[in-house]
Short mmCIF file of C-alpha atoms and ligand atoms in Angstrom, two decimals:
data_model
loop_
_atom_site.label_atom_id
_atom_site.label_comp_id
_atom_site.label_asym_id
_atom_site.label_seq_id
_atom_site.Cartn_x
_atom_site.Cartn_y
_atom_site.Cartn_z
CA UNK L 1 3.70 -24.58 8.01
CA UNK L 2 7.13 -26.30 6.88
CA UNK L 3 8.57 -27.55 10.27
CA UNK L 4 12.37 -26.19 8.95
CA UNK L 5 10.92 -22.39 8.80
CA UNK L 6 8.43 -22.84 11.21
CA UNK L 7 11.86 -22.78 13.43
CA UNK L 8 12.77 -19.80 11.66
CA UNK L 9 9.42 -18.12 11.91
CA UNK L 10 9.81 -18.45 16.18
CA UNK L 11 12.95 -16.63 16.21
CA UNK L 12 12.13 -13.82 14.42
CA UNK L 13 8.76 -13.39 16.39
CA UNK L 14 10.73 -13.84 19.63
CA UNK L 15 13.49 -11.08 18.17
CA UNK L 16 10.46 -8.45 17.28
CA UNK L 17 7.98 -8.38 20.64
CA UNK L 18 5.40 -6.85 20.77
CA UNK L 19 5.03 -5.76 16.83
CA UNK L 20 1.45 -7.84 15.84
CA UNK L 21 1.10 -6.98 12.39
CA UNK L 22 4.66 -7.38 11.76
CA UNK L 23 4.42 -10.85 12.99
CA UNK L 24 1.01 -11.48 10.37
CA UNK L 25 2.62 -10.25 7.63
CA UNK L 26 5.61 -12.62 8.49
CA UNK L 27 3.49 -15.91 9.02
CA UNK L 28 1.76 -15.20 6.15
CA UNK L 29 4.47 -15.02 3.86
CA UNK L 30 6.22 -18.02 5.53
CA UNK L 31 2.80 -20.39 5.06
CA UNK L 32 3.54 -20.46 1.17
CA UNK L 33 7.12 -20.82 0.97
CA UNK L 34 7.41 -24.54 2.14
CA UNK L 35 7.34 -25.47 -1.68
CA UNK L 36 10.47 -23.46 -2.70
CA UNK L 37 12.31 -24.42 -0.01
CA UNK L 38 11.86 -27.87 -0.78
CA UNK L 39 12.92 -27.00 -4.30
CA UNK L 40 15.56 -25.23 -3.53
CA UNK L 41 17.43 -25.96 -0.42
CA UNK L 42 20.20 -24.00 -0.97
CA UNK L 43 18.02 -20.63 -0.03
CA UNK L 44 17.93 -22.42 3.62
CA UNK L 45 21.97 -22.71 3.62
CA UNK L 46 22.02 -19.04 2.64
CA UNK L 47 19.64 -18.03 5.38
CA UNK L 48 17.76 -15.96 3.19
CA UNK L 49 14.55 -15.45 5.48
CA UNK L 50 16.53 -14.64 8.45
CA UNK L 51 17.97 -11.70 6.06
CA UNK L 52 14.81 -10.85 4.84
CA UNK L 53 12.87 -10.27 7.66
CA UNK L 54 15.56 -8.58 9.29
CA UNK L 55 15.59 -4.30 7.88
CA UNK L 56 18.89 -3.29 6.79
CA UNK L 57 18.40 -0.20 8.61
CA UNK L 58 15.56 1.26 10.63
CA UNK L 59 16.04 5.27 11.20
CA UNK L 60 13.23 6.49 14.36
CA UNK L 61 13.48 10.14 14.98
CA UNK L 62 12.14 13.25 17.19
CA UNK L 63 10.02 15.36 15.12
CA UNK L 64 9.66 18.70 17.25
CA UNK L 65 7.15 21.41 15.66
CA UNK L 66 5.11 24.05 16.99
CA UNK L 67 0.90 23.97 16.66
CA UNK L 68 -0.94 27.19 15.58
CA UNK L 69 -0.89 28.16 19.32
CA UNK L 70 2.95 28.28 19.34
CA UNK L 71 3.06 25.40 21.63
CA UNK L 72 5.59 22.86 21.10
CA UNK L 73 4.34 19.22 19.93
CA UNK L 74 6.62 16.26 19.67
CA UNK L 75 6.00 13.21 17.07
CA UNK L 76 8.11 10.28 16.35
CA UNK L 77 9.34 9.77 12.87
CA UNK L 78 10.31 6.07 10.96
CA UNK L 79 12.06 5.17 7.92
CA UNK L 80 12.57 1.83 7.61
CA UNK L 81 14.74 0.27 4.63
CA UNK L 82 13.89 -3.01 4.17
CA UNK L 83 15.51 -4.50 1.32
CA UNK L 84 18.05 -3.13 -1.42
CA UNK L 85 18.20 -6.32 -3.56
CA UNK L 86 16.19 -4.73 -6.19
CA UNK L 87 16.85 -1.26 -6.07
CA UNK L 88 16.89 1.29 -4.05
CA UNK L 89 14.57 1.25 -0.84
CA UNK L 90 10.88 2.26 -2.25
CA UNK L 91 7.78 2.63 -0.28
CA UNK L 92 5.45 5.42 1.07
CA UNK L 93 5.15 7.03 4.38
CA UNK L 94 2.05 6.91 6.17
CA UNK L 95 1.11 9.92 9.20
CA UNK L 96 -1.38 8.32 11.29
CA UNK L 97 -1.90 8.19 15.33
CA UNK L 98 -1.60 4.34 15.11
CA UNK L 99 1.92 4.31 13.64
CA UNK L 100 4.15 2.25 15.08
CA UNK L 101 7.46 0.21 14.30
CA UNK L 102 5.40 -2.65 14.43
CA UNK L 103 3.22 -1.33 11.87
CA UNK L 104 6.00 0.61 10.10
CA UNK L 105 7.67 -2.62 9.37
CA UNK L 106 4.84 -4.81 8.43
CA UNK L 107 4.46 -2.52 5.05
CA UNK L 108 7.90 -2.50 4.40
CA UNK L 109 8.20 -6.10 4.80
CA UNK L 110 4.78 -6.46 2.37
CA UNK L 111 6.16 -3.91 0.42
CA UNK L 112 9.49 -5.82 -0.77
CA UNK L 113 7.24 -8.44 -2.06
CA UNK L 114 4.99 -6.01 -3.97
CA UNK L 115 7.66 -4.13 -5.37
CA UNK L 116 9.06 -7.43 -7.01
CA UNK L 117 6.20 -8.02 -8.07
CA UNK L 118 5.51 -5.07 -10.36
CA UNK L 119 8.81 -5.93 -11.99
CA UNK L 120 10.28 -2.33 -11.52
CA UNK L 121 14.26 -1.99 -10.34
CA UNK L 122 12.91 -1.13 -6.56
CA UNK L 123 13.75 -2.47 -3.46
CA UNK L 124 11.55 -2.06 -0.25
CA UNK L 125 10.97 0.12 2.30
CA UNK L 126 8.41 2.29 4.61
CA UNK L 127 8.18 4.95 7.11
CA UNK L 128 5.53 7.75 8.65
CA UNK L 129 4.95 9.19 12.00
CA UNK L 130 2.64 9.12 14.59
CA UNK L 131 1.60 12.82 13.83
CA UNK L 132 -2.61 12.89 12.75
CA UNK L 133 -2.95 15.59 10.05
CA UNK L 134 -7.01 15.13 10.63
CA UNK L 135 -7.88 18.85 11.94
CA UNK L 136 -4.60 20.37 11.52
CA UNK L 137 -4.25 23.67 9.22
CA UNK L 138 -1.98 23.77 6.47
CA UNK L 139 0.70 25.90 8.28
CA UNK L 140 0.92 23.32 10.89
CA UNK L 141 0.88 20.20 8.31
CA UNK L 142 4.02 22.11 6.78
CA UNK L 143 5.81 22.47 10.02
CA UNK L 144 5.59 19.14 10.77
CA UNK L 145 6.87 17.95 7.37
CA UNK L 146 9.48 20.35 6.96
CA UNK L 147 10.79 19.43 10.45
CA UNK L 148 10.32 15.86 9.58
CA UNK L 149 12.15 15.84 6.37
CA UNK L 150 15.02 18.05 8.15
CA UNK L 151 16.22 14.58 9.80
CA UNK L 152 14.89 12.53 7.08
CA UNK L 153 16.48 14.39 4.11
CA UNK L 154 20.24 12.42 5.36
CA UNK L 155 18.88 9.10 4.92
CA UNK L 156 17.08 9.47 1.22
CA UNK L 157 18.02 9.84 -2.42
CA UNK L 158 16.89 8.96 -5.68
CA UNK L 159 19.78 6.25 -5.68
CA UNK L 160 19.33 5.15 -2.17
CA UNK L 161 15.57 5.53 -0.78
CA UNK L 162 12.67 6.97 -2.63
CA UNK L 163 9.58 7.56 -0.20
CA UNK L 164 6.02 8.50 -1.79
CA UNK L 165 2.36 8.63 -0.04
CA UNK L 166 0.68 6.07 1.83
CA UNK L 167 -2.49 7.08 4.56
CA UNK L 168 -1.86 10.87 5.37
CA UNK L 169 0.29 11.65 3.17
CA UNK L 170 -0.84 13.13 -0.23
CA UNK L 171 0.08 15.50 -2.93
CA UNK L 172 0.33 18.78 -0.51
CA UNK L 173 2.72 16.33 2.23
CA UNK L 174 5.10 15.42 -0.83
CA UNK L 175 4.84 18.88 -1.65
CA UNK L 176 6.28 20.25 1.34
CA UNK L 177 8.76 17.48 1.79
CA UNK L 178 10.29 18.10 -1.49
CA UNK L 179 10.57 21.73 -0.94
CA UNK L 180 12.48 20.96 2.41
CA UNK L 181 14.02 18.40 0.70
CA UNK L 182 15.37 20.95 -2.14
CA UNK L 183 16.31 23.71 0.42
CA UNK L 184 18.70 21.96 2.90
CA UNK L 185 20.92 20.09 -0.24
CA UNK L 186 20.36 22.49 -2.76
CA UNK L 187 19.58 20.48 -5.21
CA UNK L 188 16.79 19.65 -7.42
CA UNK L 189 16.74 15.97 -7.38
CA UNK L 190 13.11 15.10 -8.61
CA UNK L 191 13.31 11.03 -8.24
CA UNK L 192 14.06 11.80 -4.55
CA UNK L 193 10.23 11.38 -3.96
CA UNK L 194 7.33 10.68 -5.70
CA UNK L 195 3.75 11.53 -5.88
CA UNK L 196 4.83 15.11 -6.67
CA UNK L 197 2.60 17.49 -8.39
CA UNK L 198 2.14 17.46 -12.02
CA UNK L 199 4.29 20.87 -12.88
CA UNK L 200 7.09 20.06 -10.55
CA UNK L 201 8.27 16.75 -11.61
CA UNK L 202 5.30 14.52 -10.97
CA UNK L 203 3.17 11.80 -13.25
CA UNK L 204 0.46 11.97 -14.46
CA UNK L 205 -1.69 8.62 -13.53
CA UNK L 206 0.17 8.28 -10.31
CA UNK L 207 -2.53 9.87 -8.02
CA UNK L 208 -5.43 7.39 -9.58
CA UNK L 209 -2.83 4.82 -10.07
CA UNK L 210 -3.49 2.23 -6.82
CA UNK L 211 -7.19 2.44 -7.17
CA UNK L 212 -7.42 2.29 -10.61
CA UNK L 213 -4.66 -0.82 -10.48
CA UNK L 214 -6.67 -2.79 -8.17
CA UNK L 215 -9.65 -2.89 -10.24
CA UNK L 216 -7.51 -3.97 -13.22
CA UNK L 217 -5.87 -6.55 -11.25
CA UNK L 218 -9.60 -7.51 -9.50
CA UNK L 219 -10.71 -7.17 -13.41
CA UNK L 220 -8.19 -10.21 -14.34
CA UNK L 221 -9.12 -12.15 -11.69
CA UNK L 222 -12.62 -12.20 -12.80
CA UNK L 223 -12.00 -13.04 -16.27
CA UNK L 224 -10.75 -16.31 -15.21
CA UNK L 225 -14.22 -17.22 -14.36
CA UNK L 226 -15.73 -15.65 -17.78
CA UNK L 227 -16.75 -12.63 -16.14
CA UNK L 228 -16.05 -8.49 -15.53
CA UNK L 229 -16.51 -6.14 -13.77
CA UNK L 230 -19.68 -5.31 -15.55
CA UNK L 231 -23.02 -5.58 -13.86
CA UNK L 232 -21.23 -6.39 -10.78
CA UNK L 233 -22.44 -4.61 -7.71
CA UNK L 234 -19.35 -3.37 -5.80
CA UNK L 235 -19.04 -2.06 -2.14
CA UNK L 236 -15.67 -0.23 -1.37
CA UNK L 237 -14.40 0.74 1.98
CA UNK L 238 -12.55 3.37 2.19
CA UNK L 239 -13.40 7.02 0.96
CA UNK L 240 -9.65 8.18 0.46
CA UNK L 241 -6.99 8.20 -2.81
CA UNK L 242 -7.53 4.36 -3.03
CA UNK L 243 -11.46 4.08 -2.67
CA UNK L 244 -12.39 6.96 -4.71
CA UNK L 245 -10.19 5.91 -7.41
CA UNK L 246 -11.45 2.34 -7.19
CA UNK L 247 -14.96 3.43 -7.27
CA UNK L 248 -14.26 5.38 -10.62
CA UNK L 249 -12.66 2.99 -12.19
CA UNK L 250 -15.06 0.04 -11.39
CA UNK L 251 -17.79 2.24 -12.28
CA UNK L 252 -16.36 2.88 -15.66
CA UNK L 253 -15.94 -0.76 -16.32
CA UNK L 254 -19.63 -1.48 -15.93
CA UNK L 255 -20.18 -1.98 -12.43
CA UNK L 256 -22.09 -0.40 -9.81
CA UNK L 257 -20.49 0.87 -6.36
CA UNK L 258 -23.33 0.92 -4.00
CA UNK L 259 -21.54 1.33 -0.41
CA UNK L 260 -18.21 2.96 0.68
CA UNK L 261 -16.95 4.54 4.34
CA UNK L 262 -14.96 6.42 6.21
CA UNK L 263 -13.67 5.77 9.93
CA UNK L 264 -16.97 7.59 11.38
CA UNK L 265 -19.73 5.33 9.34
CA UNK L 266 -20.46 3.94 6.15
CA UNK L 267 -23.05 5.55 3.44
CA UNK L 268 -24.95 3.47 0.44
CA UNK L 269 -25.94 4.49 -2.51
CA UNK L 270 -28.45 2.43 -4.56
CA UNK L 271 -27.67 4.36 -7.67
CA UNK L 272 -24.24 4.01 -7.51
CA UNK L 273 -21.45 6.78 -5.94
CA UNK L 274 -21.00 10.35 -7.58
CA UNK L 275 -17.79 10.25 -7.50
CA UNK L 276 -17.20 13.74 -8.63
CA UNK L 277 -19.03 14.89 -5.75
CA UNK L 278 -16.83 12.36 -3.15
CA UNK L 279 -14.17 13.84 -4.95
CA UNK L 280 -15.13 17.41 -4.10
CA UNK L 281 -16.25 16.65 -0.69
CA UNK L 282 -13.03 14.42 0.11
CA UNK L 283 -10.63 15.54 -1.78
CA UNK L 284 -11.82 19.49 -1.90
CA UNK L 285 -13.00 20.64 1.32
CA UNK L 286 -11.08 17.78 3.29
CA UNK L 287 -14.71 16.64 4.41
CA UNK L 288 -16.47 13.59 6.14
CA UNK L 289 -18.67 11.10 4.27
CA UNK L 290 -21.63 12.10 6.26
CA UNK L 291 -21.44 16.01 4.12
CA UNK L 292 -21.33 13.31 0.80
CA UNK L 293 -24.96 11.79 2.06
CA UNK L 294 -26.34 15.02 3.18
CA UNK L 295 -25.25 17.25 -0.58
CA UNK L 296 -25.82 14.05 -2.55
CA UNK L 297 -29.51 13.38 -0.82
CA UNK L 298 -31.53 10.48 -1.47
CA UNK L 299 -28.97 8.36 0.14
CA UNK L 300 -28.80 6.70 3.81
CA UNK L 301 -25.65 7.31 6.10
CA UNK L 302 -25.07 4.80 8.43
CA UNK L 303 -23.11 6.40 11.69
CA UNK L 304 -20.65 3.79 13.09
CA UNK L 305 -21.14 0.23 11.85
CA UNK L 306 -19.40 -1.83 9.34
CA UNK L 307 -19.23 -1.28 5.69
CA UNK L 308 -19.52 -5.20 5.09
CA UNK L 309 -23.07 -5.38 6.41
CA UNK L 310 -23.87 -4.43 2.59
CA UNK L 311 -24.25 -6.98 0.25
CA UNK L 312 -21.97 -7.09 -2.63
CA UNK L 313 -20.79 -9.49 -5.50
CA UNK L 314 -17.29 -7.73 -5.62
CA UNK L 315 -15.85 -6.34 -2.81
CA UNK L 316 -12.72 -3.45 -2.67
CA UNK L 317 -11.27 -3.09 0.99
CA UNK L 318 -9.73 0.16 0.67
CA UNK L 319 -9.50 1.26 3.69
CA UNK L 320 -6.59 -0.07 6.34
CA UNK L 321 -5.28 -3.13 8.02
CA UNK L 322 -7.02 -5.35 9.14
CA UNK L 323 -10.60 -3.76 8.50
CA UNK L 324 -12.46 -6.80 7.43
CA UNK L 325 -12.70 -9.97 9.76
CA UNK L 326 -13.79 -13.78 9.30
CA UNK L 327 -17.08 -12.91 10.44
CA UNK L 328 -17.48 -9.84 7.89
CA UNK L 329 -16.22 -12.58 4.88
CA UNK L 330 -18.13 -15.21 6.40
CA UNK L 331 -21.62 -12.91 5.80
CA UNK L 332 -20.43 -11.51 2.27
CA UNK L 333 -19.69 -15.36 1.12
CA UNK L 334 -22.90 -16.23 2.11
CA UNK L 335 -24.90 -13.67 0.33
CA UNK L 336 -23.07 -14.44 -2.96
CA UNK L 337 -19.47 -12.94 -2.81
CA UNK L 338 -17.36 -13.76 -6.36
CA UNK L 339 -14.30 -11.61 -5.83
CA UNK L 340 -12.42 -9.74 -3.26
CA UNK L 341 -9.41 -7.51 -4.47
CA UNK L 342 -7.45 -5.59 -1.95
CA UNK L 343 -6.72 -1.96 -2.54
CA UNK L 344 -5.27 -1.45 1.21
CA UNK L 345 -2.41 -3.09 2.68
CA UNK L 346 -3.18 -6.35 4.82
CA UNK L 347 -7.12 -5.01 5.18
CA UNK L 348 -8.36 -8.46 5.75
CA UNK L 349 -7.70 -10.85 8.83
CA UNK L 350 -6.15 -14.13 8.48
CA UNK L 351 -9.32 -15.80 9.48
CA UNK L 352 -11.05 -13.75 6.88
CA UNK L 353 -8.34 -14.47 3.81
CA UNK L 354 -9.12 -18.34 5.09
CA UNK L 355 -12.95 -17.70 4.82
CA UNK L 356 -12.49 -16.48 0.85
CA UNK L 357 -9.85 -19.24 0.00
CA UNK L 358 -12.09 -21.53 1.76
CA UNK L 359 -15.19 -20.71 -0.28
CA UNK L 360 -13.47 -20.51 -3.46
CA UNK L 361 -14.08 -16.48 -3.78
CA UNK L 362 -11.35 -14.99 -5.72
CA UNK L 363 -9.15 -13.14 -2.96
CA UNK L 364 -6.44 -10.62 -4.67
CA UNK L 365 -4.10 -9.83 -1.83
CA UNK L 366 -2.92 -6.55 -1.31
CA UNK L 367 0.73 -6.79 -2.09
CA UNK L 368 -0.42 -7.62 -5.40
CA UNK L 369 -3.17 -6.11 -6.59
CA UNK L 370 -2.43 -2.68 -5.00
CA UNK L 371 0.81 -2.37 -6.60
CA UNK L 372 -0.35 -0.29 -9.40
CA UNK L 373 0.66 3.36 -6.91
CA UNK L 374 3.97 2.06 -6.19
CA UNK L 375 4.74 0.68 -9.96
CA UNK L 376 3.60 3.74 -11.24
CA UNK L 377 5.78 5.65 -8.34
CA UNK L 378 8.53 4.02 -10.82
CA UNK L 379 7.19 5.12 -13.72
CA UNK L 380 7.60 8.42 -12.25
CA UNK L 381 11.28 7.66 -11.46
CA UNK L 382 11.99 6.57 -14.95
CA UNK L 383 10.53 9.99 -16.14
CA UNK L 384 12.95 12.12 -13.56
CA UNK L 385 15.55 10.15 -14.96
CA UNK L 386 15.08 10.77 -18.36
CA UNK L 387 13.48 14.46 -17.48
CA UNK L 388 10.75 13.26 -19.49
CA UNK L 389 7.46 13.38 -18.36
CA UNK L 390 4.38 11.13 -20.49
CA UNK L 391 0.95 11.65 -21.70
CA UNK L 392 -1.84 10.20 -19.63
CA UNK L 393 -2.75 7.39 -22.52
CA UNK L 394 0.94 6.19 -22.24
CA UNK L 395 1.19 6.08 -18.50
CA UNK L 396 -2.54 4.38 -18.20
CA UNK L 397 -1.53 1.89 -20.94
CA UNK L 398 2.37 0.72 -19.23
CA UNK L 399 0.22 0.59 -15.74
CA UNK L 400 -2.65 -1.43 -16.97
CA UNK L 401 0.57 -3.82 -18.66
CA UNK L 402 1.95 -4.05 -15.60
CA UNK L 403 -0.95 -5.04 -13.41
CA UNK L 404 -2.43 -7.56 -15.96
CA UNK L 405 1.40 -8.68 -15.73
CA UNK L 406 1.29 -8.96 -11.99
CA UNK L 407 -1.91 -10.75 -11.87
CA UNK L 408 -0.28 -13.22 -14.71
CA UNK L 409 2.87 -13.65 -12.60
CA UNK L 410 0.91 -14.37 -9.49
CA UNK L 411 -1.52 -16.81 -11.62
CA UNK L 412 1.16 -19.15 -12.99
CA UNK L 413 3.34 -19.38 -10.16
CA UNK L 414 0.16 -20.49 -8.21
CA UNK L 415 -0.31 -23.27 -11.63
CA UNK L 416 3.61 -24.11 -10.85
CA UNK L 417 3.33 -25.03 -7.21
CA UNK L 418 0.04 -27.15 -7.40
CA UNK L 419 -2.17 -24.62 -6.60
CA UNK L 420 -4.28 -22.85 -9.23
CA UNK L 421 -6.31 -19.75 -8.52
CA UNK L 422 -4.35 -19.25 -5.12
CA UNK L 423 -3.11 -15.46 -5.45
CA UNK L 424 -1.77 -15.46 -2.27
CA UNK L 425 0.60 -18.71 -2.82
CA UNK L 426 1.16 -17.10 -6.04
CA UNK L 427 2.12 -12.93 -5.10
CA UNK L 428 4.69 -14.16 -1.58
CA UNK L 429 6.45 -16.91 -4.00
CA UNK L 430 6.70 -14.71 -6.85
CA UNK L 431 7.85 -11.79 -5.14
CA UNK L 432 10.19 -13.75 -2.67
CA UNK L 433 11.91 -16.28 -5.97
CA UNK L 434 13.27 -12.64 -7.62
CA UNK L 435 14.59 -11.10 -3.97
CA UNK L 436 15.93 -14.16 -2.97
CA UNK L 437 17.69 -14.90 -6.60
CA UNK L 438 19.07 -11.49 -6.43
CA UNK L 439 20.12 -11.66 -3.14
CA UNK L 440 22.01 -14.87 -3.32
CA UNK L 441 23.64 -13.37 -6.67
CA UNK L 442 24.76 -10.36 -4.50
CA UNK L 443 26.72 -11.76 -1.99
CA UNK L 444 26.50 -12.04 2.06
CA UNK L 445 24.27 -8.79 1.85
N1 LIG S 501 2.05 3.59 -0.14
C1 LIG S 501 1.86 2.94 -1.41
C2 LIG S 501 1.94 1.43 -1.23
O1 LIG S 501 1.49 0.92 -0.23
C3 LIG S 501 2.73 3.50 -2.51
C4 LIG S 501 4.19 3.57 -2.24
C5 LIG S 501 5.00 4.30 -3.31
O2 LIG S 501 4.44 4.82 -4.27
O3 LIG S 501 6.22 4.31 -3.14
O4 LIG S 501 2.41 0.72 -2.07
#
């Protein structure tokens, strides 16, 4: 790393203890921006890094609710608002037991990098709780969010902070949010959130949208090499809004997804996933992989394990930080890996990004090639705006623009700064030249 922000990159690990994926998001970003700052000094003078790694606000809250047995539970809540350069703060909120600030603001950092990257007017920012919605009923999943959006509801608007879904949080979270939302101001201000349903302000496209968007993105990436998606065999991890999306889309472009998991085991599929019966068991009954292998038949389920052990040409990680390690992309180079496109945020290790660059495997990072849920999240806004809402063909065809956009953007800067095919120089230098311009345009902000 550049000695001048390697200075830079100790201080703000030293300010934020104890917050690990914070701190790998950070280094990541700071490894490729030695080239701009030698082009352009005058980002240094302006301390631009220092700004951006520091939120301009970070909200943590008490979220009291009671369970179905009337007892009293306790979560904490985040919103963290990143970065306003852009736009307003944009990101989703994710309720999962491992939720922390340190998490919390390593996707909002990643996320004001993503979110200039789909070329949208939004800035960046994140949030969630600690709460696990795994096992809880409805009534209690609305408690919790209507107590949670009771402090959060102060901080929002569709001018100043727009949160959406992330892990946890789906259509029937945003739907109780918005209905809290709507209830304590009285008003009905749709590009407040997004993700909504389709009758009450919502887009159509939006819930396929990050899924789909990866596999366009991973699509582009393969073209570059004279090849597609089809007749690629594809293993997915992941069986939630991202995976099952990605599945059906790289399934429709040829391919074949023979392996995808959830957090108690992974199943494969020879034939390739039904993905209208993942849907059903997934997204229907709120059930396990396991009840996929067991309806679907035929089929083995593997309890525990790792998804990676499966051989694949293309592989999705779909699933959660840090989910695939150097060893994993070590064993999937060596039995013939061409392309690795990241649906989740930050799924794979350092030392497993340095085993794809290494072997020349194209490796989409997240931040770009899962920005097709959050671009389309805009695309949602513009439609609130303009209390418009489009068809499906119209939405598909301005997301599939802007992800063969992103993938273009990340592919020249990469040509620009001496390093071709390097996604990864080519999404944090991208992303970070349009903050910082704005940024320094704006003022001591
Ligand atoms: N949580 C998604 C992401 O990681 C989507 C955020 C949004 O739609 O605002 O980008």
């Amino acid at each position: 790393m550049d000695a001048r922000l390697e200075a830079i990159r100790d201080t703000v690990l030293a300010r934020n203890p104890g917050e690990a994926e914070f701190h790998q998001a950070v280094v990541e970003v700071f490894e490729s921006l030695g080239p701009v700052h030698d082009r352009h000094p005058e980002l240094l003078e302006a301390a631009i890094l220092e700004r951006l790694c520091e939120p301009e606000r970070q909200i943590i809250f008490r979220v009291p609710w009671t369970d179905d047995q009337g007892r009293v539970q306790i979560n904490r809540g985040f919103r963290v608002e990143f970065n306003s350069a852009l736009g307003p703060y944009k990101g989703g909120l994710r309720f999962h037991p491992s939720v922390y600030l340190g998490i919390v603001k390593f996707l909002g950092f990643e996320q004001i990098f993503k979110n200039a990257l789909t070329g949208m007017p939004i800035g960046g920012g994140k949030g969630g709780s600690d709460f696990d919605p795994r096992g809880r009923s409805d009534g209690e999943v609305m408690r919790f969010c209507q107590s949670f959006m009771t402090e959060l509801y102060r901080h929002i608007g569709e001018y100043t902070d727009v949160p959406a879904g992330d892990i946890g949080v789906g259509g029937r979270e945003i739907g109780y949010l918005f209905g809290q939302y709507k209830r304590i101001t009285n008003r009905y201000e749709s590009g407040v959130l997004t993700g909504k349903g389709i009758s009450w302000g919502g887009s159509l496209v939006r819930p396929e949208a990050t899924g789909f968007g990866t596999v366009i993105f991973t699509q582009e990436m393969l073209k570059t090499r004279g090849t597609s998606f089809d007749g690629q065999r594809v293993v997915v991890s992941g069986s939630g809004n991202v995976a099952i999306n990605a599945i059906a889309n790289a399934q429709a472009l040829g391919a074949t997804v023979v392996a995808c998991s959830d957090s108690s085991g992974y199943v494969v599929d020879e034939a390739g996933i039904d993905v209208a019966l993942l849907r059903e068991v997934k997204e229907v009954q709120r059930g396990r992989l396991k009840d996929y292998a067991e309806r679907r038949g035929g089929v083995s389920y593997v309890d525990g394990g790792s998804v990676w052990e499966v051989d694949a040409t293309v592989a999705l990680p779909c699933a959660t930080q840090n989910e695939l390690d150097g060893g994993a992309a070590a064993r999937l180079v060596r039995n013939g890996l061409l392309a690795v496109g990241e649906g989740a945020n930050m799924p794979s290790t350092r030392d497993a990004a340095a085993v794809f660059q290494q072997a020349g495997v194209l490796f989409g990072p997240g931040k770009a090639a899962n920005a097709g849920g959050v671009a389309t999240s805009a695309l949602e806004m513009q439609q609130n705006a303009s209390r418009d809402s489009w068809s499906f063909e119209h939405t598909e065809e301005r997301l599939t623009d802007i992800m063969v956009g992103i993938h273009d953007r990340c592919a020249s800067t990469a040509d620009e700064y001496g390093d071709p095919g390097n996604y990864v120089l080519g999404a944090n230098i991208g992303g970070f030249v349009k903050v910082a311009d704005a940024m320094l345009a704006q003022g001591l902000i």
